């Protein structure tokens, strides 16, 4: 089988540019979207908290307009526990400006635009970034360091075929991600209607027609009390729903999973390492204790939790989903008791108040929402398998170790 040995440097086969230093004081509520490092996920873009630049001030900024198939990389904290912060620009009709400390790569003739994202998203490039990034408080990478990365690739026609094939896997991964976002939004909307807006009770007070099953509708109180909550529901601290403990320092840790170290180590930002031992094996929540505050993760796997995170264990299994949304709604920054770095104590978290409806309503909420969360979990597992297949195929296809035909069969079976 033919082995391709064309060696390239990114700076020789891509146009690399850093973003413009926009002044935050001049951001606007409308205009052209600004792509900052905060908007870059692990292979996707996230537009929560997006900033805009006034159109009337953009006439001299055409060189910073992103184009379809551009690849962007966060230069500050380019790697976090969940992976490298990079993505592809998928739409050319959605004008977006590149902000400073974000790098943009655009293919030149020797590298096909379809293959560039896979070169940047490869394990080899991630390992390279981890080896050359500088800074301890905020690790960062420079344009020169990005440009100096070397890799092997086949001729341009083969690159296009490989990129097109791997895109089929990415399309399925992206569909799973968007489906999970929809399921999360559905669950959050139901929680808000029942336990924040008190929709069923307010509908009863207004004489509106029931919009839930009759047996469920009857469980909601007919009126609000003097405190503005449904009659019979009470206010309690979170320790009524869960117990809290801190994580522990793992016995050993590796950056990648292996047969010897298959167990994920969670911290305040998600999975940070992998280790050999299991600390917990039950459904629970994780939130940051030191450094990172405000993240909340649902855990349903064997894992270890580091000592920079807190673990919340529901006292009753049916509390799990309800507890997740209660904790997700807490203003963690107001609980920060750290001086040099953010700190969350167990006592301050346990003392937070929440509303406690009838036990039967929480159980029904659990029954309905757990189905959606299980669907999310299955889609996440499927996506993980597809990512593993993609990462396995990429170097083999790029070197010619495996043929396009054989890879197509593997992709068909998986996707």
Short mmCIF file of C-alpha atoms in Angstrom, two decimals:
data_model
loop_
_atom_site.label_atom_id
_atom_site.label_comp_id
_atom_site.label_asym_id
_atom_site.label_seq_id
_atom_site.Cartn_x
_atom_site.Cartn_y
_atom_site.Cartn_z
CA UNK A 1 0.00 0.00 0.00
CA UNK A 2 1.27 3.46 -0.87
CA UNK A 3 2.57 5.47 2.08
CA UNK A 4 2.48 9.24 1.61
CA UNK A 5 5.43 11.18 3.00
CA UNK A 6 4.69 14.79 2.06
CA UNK A 7 5.83 16.89 5.01
CA UNK A 8 4.38 20.35 5.63
CA UNK A 9 4.56 23.22 8.11
CA UNK A 10 1.32 25.04 8.86
CA UNK A 11 2.88 28.44 8.15
CA UNK A 12 3.79 27.27 4.62
CA UNK A 13 0.39 25.88 3.63
CA UNK A 14 -2.08 28.14 5.48
CA UNK A 15 -2.66 31.85 5.86
CA UNK A 16 -2.47 32.52 9.61
CA UNK A 17 -3.83 35.70 11.16
CA UNK A 18 -4.60 36.98 14.66
CA UNK A 19 -7.70 39.03 15.45
CA UNK A 20 -8.18 42.77 15.88
CA UNK A 21 -7.90 44.42 19.36
CA UNK A 22 -11.48 45.65 19.66
CA UNK A 23 -12.22 47.96 22.60
CA UNK A 24 -14.81 46.38 24.88
CA UNK A 25 -16.19 49.81 25.77
CA UNK A 26 -17.39 50.13 22.16
CA UNK A 27 -19.26 46.81 22.00
CA UNK A 28 -22.92 47.13 21.02
CA UNK A 29 -26.10 45.09 21.41
CA UNK A 30 -26.43 44.61 17.66
CA UNK A 31 -24.15 44.61 14.64
CA UNK A 32 -21.48 42.13 13.53
CA UNK A 33 -20.72 39.20 15.81
CA UNK A 34 -17.30 39.11 17.45
CA UNK A 35 -15.55 35.75 17.77
CA UNK A 36 -13.60 35.65 21.03
CA UNK A 37 -11.78 32.80 22.75
CA UNK A 38 -14.79 32.33 25.03
CA UNK A 39 -16.89 31.46 21.97
CA UNK A 40 -14.68 28.54 20.94
CA UNK A 41 -15.48 25.07 22.21
CA UNK A 42 -13.91 21.73 21.42
CA UNK A 43 -14.65 21.53 17.71
CA UNK A 44 -17.68 23.83 17.81
CA UNK A 45 -18.66 27.44 18.44
CA UNK A 46 -20.79 28.57 21.37
CA UNK A 47 -22.50 31.93 21.24
CA UNK A 48 -23.62 32.41 24.84
CA UNK A 49 -22.69 35.95 25.85
CA UNK A 50 -21.73 36.90 22.30
CA UNK A 51 -20.55 40.49 21.75
CA UNK A 52 -21.24 42.69 18.71
CA UNK A 53 -19.41 45.46 16.87
CA UNK A 54 -21.30 48.43 15.32
CA UNK A 55 -21.63 48.04 11.56
CA UNK A 56 -20.81 51.71 10.99
CA UNK A 57 -17.36 51.16 12.58
CA UNK A 58 -16.44 48.08 10.55
CA UNK A 59 -15.57 49.46 7.10
CA UNK A 60 -11.79 49.13 7.70
CA UNK A 61 -11.99 45.65 9.20
CA UNK A 62 -12.64 43.50 6.13
CA UNK A 63 -9.45 41.48 6.64
CA UNK A 64 -10.85 40.24 9.97
CA UNK A 65 -14.11 38.94 8.51
CA UNK A 66 -14.17 35.15 8.85
CA UNK A 67 -14.96 32.98 5.83
CA UNK A 68 -16.57 29.58 5.44
CA UNK A 69 -14.09 26.75 6.22
CA UNK A 70 -11.71 28.99 8.19
CA UNK A 71 -10.33 27.25 11.28
CA UNK A 72 -10.04 29.25 14.51
CA UNK A 73 -7.95 28.48 17.60
CA UNK A 74 -8.07 30.11 21.03
CA UNK A 75 -4.56 31.37 21.80
CA UNK A 76 -5.17 31.88 25.54
CA UNK A 77 -5.88 28.62 27.37
CA UNK A 78 -5.87 26.78 24.02
CA UNK A 79 -6.41 23.49 25.84
CA UNK A 80 -8.78 22.82 28.72
CA UNK A 81 -9.82 19.56 30.34
CA UNK A 82 -12.40 18.77 27.68
CA UNK A 83 -9.97 19.29 24.81
CA UNK A 84 -8.40 21.75 22.39
CA UNK A 85 -10.33 24.97 21.81
CA UNK A 86 -10.72 25.14 18.05
CA UNK A 87 -13.54 25.15 15.52
CA UNK A 88 -14.49 25.59 11.88
CA UNK A 89 -16.54 28.42 10.42
CA UNK A 90 -19.45 26.63 8.74
CA UNK A 91 -21.55 29.50 7.35
CA UNK A 92 -20.39 32.22 5.01
CA UNK A 93 -23.58 34.30 5.29
CA UNK A 94 -23.15 34.95 9.01
CA UNK A 95 -20.66 37.84 9.22
CA UNK A 96 -18.25 37.45 12.11
CA UNK A 97 -15.16 39.43 13.07
CA UNK A 98 -12.02 37.86 14.53
CA UNK A 99 -10.93 39.23 17.93
CA UNK A 100 -7.38 39.42 19.31
CA UNK A 101 -5.89 36.31 20.95
CA UNK A 102 -7.76 34.12 18.47
CA UNK A 103 -5.88 32.70 15.49
CA UNK A 104 -7.47 32.12 12.09
CA UNK A 105 -6.09 29.57 9.63
CA UNK A 106 -7.14 29.58 5.97
CA UNK A 107 -6.03 26.87 3.53
CA UNK A 108 -3.60 27.59 0.72
CA UNK A 109 -3.42 25.36 -2.40
CA UNK A 110 -1.33 22.52 -0.91
CA UNK A 111 -3.81 21.76 1.89
CA UNK A 112 -7.48 21.13 1.19
CA UNK A 113 -9.94 23.10 3.28
CA UNK A 114 -11.75 19.86 4.19
CA UNK A 115 -8.67 18.33 5.82
CA UNK A 116 -7.36 21.38 7.72
CA UNK A 117 -9.82 21.04 10.66
CA UNK A 118 -8.72 17.44 11.19
CA UNK A 119 -5.06 18.39 11.22
CA UNK A 120 -5.80 21.01 13.90
CA UNK A 121 -8.17 18.70 15.79
CA UNK A 122 -5.74 15.78 15.79
CA UNK A 123 -4.16 14.32 18.91
CA UNK A 124 -0.73 15.12 17.43
CA UNK A 125 -1.52 18.84 17.21
CA UNK A 126 -2.97 18.86 20.74
CA UNK A 127 0.17 17.19 22.08
CA UNK A 128 2.24 19.77 20.21
CA UNK A 129 0.28 22.66 21.75
CA UNK A 130 0.68 21.20 25.24
CA UNK A 131 4.43 20.88 24.68
CA UNK A 132 5.04 24.45 23.46
CA UNK A 133 2.44 26.60 25.27
CA UNK A 134 3.85 28.98 27.85
CA UNK A 135 2.49 30.63 30.98
CA UNK A 136 1.18 29.05 34.18
CA UNK A 137 -1.75 31.22 35.27
CA UNK A 138 -3.02 31.60 31.69
CA UNK A 139 -1.26 29.19 29.29
CA UNK A 140 -1.00 30.65 25.80
CA UNK A 141 0.37 29.90 22.35
CA UNK A 142 1.75 32.28 19.71
CA UNK A 143 1.16 32.53 15.98
CA UNK A 144 4.75 31.46 15.34
CA UNK A 145 4.28 28.36 17.47
CA UNK A 146 1.10 27.46 15.60
CA UNK A 147 2.83 28.03 12.26
CA UNK A 148 5.83 25.87 13.16
CA UNK A 149 3.74 22.71 13.57
CA UNK A 150 4.85 20.01 11.12
CA UNK A 151 2.74 17.15 9.79
CA UNK A 152 2.47 14.65 6.94
CA UNK A 153 -0.35 14.64 4.39
CA UNK A 154 -1.20 12.91 1.10
CA UNK A 155 -1.75 14.68 -2.25
CA UNK A 156 -4.55 17.24 -2.46
CA UNK A 157 -7.09 14.94 -4.15
CA UNK A 158 -6.67 12.33 -1.43
CA UNK A 159 -7.00 15.05 1.20
CA UNK A 160 -10.39 16.06 -0.21
CA UNK A 161 -11.64 12.46 -0.11
CA UNK A 162 -10.41 11.99 3.46
CA UNK A 163 -11.92 15.26 4.61
CA UNK A 164 -15.28 14.47 2.99
CA UNK A 165 -15.34 11.05 4.65
CA UNK A 166 -14.51 12.35 8.12
CA UNK A 167 -17.09 15.11 7.75
CA UNK A 168 -19.78 12.43 7.69
CA UNK A 169 -18.73 11.43 11.19
CA UNK A 170 -18.61 15.05 12.32
CA UNK A 171 -22.08 15.72 10.93
CA UNK A 172 -23.46 12.93 13.11
CA UNK A 173 -21.50 14.15 16.13
CA UNK A 174 -22.86 17.67 15.60
CA UNK A 175 -26.41 16.35 15.21
CA UNK A 176 -26.06 14.51 18.53
CA UNK A 177 -24.76 17.65 20.21
CA UNK A 178 -27.65 19.76 18.93
CA UNK A 179 -30.16 17.08 19.94
CA UNK A 180 -28.72 17.08 23.44
CA UNK A 181 -28.99 20.86 23.61
CA UNK A 182 -32.67 20.56 22.67
CA UNK A 183 -33.26 17.90 25.35
CA UNK A 184 -31.53 20.08 27.93
CA UNK A 185 -33.67 23.08 26.94
CA UNK A 186 -36.86 20.99 27.17
CA UNK A 187 -35.94 19.81 30.67
CA UNK A 188 -35.00 23.32 31.80
CA UNK A 189 -38.27 24.73 30.44
CA UNK A 190 -40.31 22.13 32.32
CA UNK A 191 -38.41 22.83 35.55
CA UNK A 192 -39.00 26.55 35.16
CA UNK A 193 -42.71 26.15 34.46
CA UNK A 194 -43.37 23.89 37.43
CA UNK A 195 -40.94 25.19 40.07
CA UNK A 196 -40.03 28.79 39.18
CA UNK A 197 -43.02 30.32 37.39
CA UNK A 198 -45.53 27.98 39.12
CA UNK A 199 -47.36 27.66 35.81
CA UNK A 200 -49.94 25.01 36.78
CA UNK A 201 -50.95 26.85 39.96
CA UNK A 202 -51.19 30.21 38.20
CA UNK A 203 -53.25 28.61 35.41
CA UNK A 204 -55.65 27.23 38.02
CA UNK A 205 -55.97 30.64 39.66
CA UNK A 206 -56.72 32.20 36.26
CA UNK A 207 -59.34 29.57 35.48
CA UNK A 208 -57.42 28.30 32.47
CA UNK A 209 -57.82 24.84 31.01
CA UNK A 210 -55.46 22.12 32.33
CA UNK A 211 -52.40 21.51 30.17
CA UNK A 212 -51.12 18.47 32.06
CA UNK A 213 -52.54 14.99 32.54
CA UNK A 214 -55.52 15.09 34.97
CA UNK A 215 -53.83 13.02 37.66
CA UNK A 216 -50.75 15.27 37.54
CA UNK A 217 -52.77 18.47 37.35
CA UNK A 218 -54.51 17.58 40.60
CA UNK A 219 -51.21 17.42 42.46
CA UNK A 220 -50.46 21.12 42.00
CA UNK A 221 -51.93 23.53 44.59
CA UNK A 222 -54.90 25.69 43.57
CA UNK A 223 -53.43 28.97 44.79
CA UNK A 224 -50.29 30.80 45.91
CA UNK A 225 -49.71 31.58 49.58
CA UNK A 226 -48.78 34.95 51.09
CA UNK A 227 -45.11 34.36 50.19
CA UNK A 228 -45.95 33.90 46.53
CA UNK A 229 -45.30 30.16 46.37
CA UNK A 230 -47.84 27.36 45.89
CA UNK A 231 -49.72 26.54 49.09
CA UNK A 232 -48.18 23.67 51.01
CA UNK A 233 -44.77 24.01 49.37
CA UNK A 234 -41.98 25.13 51.69
CA UNK A 235 -38.61 26.84 51.63
CA UNK A 236 -35.67 24.76 52.83
CA UNK A 237 -31.89 24.68 52.51
CA UNK A 238 -30.21 22.48 49.95
CA UNK A 239 -29.04 20.08 52.64
CA UNK A 240 -32.64 18.81 52.64
CA UNK A 241 -31.95 17.40 49.17
CA UNK A 242 -28.34 16.25 49.30
CA UNK A 243 -25.13 15.70 51.18
CA UNK A 244 -21.88 17.31 50.05
CA UNK A 245 -18.30 16.13 50.21
CA UNK A 246 -15.03 17.27 48.68
CA UNK A 247 -13.10 15.24 46.14
CA UNK A 248 -9.64 13.82 46.80
CA UNK A 249 -6.25 14.00 45.18
CA UNK A 250 -6.00 11.05 42.74
CA UNK A 251 -3.36 8.35 43.38
CA UNK A 252 -1.90 9.01 39.92
CA UNK A 253 -2.96 10.94 36.84
CA UNK A 254 -2.44 10.84 33.09
CA UNK A 255 -3.59 13.24 30.37
CA UNK A 256 -5.11 10.47 28.22
CA UNK A 257 -7.05 7.30 29.06
CA UNK A 258 -5.31 3.93 28.80
CA UNK A 259 -5.82 0.32 29.85
CA UNK A 260 -3.90 1.09 33.04
CA UNK A 261 -5.64 4.43 33.68
CA UNK A 262 -9.19 4.30 32.28
CA UNK A 263 -10.99 6.22 35.03
CA UNK A 264 -11.78 9.91 34.35
CA UNK A 265 -10.74 12.44 36.99
CA UNK A 266 -13.23 15.29 37.24
CA UNK A 267 -12.42 18.77 38.48
CA UNK A 268 -14.30 22.03 38.45
CA UNK A 269 -13.95 22.26 34.64
CA UNK A 270 -14.91 18.67 33.85
CA UNK A 271 -12.53 15.83 33.02
CA UNK A 272 -8.94 16.90 33.73
CA UNK A 273 -7.03 13.63 33.94
CA UNK A 274 -7.33 9.86 34.02
CA UNK A 275 -6.34 7.52 36.83
CA UNK A 276 -6.41 3.85 37.80
CA UNK A 277 -8.82 3.83 40.76
CA UNK A 278 -12.54 4.53 41.16
CA UNK A 279 -13.66 6.93 43.89
CA UNK A 280 -17.41 7.08 43.13
CA UNK A 281 -19.83 4.90 41.18
CA UNK A 282 -23.30 6.43 41.58
CA UNK A 283 -25.30 9.36 40.14
CA UNK A 284 -24.19 12.67 41.64
CA UNK A 285 -23.32 16.28 40.76
CA UNK A 286 -19.96 18.02 40.64
CA UNK A 287 -19.30 21.74 40.98
CA UNK A 288 -16.06 23.69 41.29
CA UNK A 289 -14.64 24.35 44.77
CA UNK A 290 -11.40 26.21 44.04
CA UNK A 291 -10.49 28.31 41.01
CA UNK A 292 -13.57 27.61 38.88
CA UNK A 293 -17.01 28.44 40.31
CA UNK A 294 -20.41 28.01 38.68
CA UNK A 295 -19.98 24.87 36.60
CA UNK A 296 -22.33 21.97 37.37
CA UNK A 297 -21.86 18.48 35.92
CA UNK A 298 -24.18 15.45 36.08
CA UNK A 299 -22.15 12.28 36.61
CA UNK A 300 -23.38 8.77 35.82
CA UNK A 301 -20.15 6.81 35.50
CA UNK A 302 -17.31 5.35 37.51
CA UNK A 303 -14.93 8.21 38.20
CA UNK A 304 -12.56 10.02 40.51
CA UNK A 305 -13.14 13.63 41.66
CA UNK A 306 -10.19 15.87 42.45
CA UNK A 307 -9.93 17.98 45.58
CA UNK A 308 -10.73 21.21 43.68
CA UNK A 309 -14.38 20.16 43.30
CA UNK A 310 -17.41 19.44 45.49
CA UNK A 311 -19.63 16.37 45.09
CA UNK A 312 -23.38 16.57 45.73
CA UNK A 313 -25.14 13.26 46.38
CA UNK A 314 -28.97 13.31 46.33
CA UNK A 315 -30.48 11.86 49.50
CA UNK A 316 -33.12 10.12 47.36
CA UNK A 317 -32.53 8.92 43.80
CA UNK A 318 -35.56 10.82 42.53
CA UNK A 319 -34.02 14.12 43.72
CA UNK A 320 -31.20 13.90 41.15
CA UNK A 321 -32.70 15.90 38.28
CA UNK A 322 -34.47 18.39 40.57
CA UNK A 323 -31.22 18.98 42.50
CA UNK A 324 -29.32 19.55 39.24
CA UNK A 325 -31.57 22.43 38.17
CA UNK A 326 -31.68 23.92 41.67
CA UNK A 327 -27.88 23.98 41.89
CA UNK A 328 -27.53 25.23 38.30
CA UNK A 329 -29.58 28.29 39.25
CA UNK A 330 -27.36 29.37 42.17
CA UNK A 331 -25.38 32.61 41.93
CA UNK A 332 -22.01 31.05 42.76
CA UNK A 333 -20.07 34.29 42.45
CA UNK A 334 -21.99 35.69 45.43
CA UNK A 335 -20.75 32.71 47.49
CA UNK A 336 -17.09 33.28 46.65
CA UNK A 337 -15.10 33.49 49.88
CA UNK A 338 -11.62 33.37 48.38
CA UNK A 339 -9.16 36.25 48.46
CA UNK A 340 -6.42 35.23 46.01
CA UNK A 341 -8.58 32.79 44.01
CA UNK A 342 -12.29 31.85 43.92
CA UNK A 343 -13.36 29.52 46.74
CA UNK A 344 -16.66 27.80 47.52
CA UNK A 345 -17.19 26.16 50.92
CA UNK A 346 -19.49 23.24 51.66
CA UNK A 347 -21.32 25.20 54.35
CA UNK A 348 -22.13 28.16 52.09
CA UNK A 349 -23.49 25.85 49.41
CA UNK A 350 -25.53 23.75 51.84
CA UNK A 351 -27.11 26.87 53.33
CA UNK A 352 -28.60 27.99 50.00
CA UNK A 353 -32.37 27.98 50.05
CA UNK A 354 -34.63 26.24 47.57
CA UNK A 355 -38.32 25.52 47.23
CA UNK A 356 -39.58 22.07 48.18
CA UNK A 357 -42.78 20.93 46.45
CA UNK A 358 -44.70 17.80 47.30
CA UNK A 359 -42.56 14.66 47.15
CA UNK A 360 -44.88 13.13 44.56
CA UNK A 361 -44.34 16.03 42.14
CA UNK A 362 -40.55 15.72 42.42
CA UNK A 363 -40.87 11.99 41.71
CA UNK A 364 -42.95 12.62 38.58
CA UNK A 365 -40.47 15.27 37.44
CA UNK A 366 -37.69 12.72 37.91
CA UNK A 367 -39.59 10.08 35.93
CA UNK A 368 -40.09 12.40 32.96
CA UNK A 369 -36.75 14.18 32.91
CA UNK A 370 -34.65 11.06 33.55
CA UNK A 371 -35.82 9.68 30.20
CA UNK A 372 -34.44 12.77 28.42
CA UNK A 373 -31.20 12.65 30.40
CA UNK A 374 -30.77 8.96 29.53
CA UNK A 375 -31.22 9.86 25.86
CA UNK A 376 -28.52 12.51 26.27
CA UNK A 377 -26.21 9.99 27.86
CA UNK A 378 -26.68 7.51 25.00
CA UNK A 379 -26.02 10.20 22.40
CA UNK A 380 -22.89 11.29 24.27
CA UNK A 381 -21.63 7.70 24.29
CA UNK A 382 -22.36 7.38 20.58
CA UNK A 383 -20.52 10.62 19.87
CA UNK A 384 -17.57 9.46 21.96
CA UNK A 385 -17.38 6.30 19.86
CA UNK A 386 -17.56 8.33 16.64
CA UNK A 387 -14.79 10.66 17.86
CA UNK A 388 -12.60 7.65 18.66
CA UNK A 389 -13.21 6.24 15.17
CA UNK A 390 -12.45 9.59 13.54
CA UNK A 391 -9.23 9.99 15.51
CA UNK A 392 -8.24 6.42 14.68
CA UNK A 393 -8.88 6.82 10.96
CA UNK A 394 -7.23 10.22 10.49
CA UNK A 395 -3.53 9.25 10.86
CA UNK A 396 -4.07 5.95 9.03
CA UNK A 397 -5.74 7.70 6.10
CA UNK A 398 -3.19 10.49 6.01
CA UNK A 399 -0.31 7.99 5.85
CA UNK A 400 -2.03 5.63 3.42
CA UNK A 401 -2.03 2.79 5.95
CA UNK A 402 -5.75 2.28 5.31
CA UNK A 403 -7.60 2.81 2.05
CA UNK A 404 -10.50 5.20 1.51
CA UNK A 405 -12.67 2.22 0.55
CA UNK A 406 -12.00 0.36 3.81
CA UNK A 407 -12.53 3.53 5.84
CA UNK A 408 -15.84 4.21 4.09
CA UNK A 409 -17.10 0.80 5.22
CA UNK A 410 -16.12 1.56 8.82
CA UNK A 411 -17.87 4.94 8.69
CA UNK A 412 -21.03 3.41 7.21
CA UNK A 413 -21.16 0.84 9.99
CA UNK A 414 -20.70 3.50 12.67
CA UNK A 415 -22.78 6.41 11.39
#
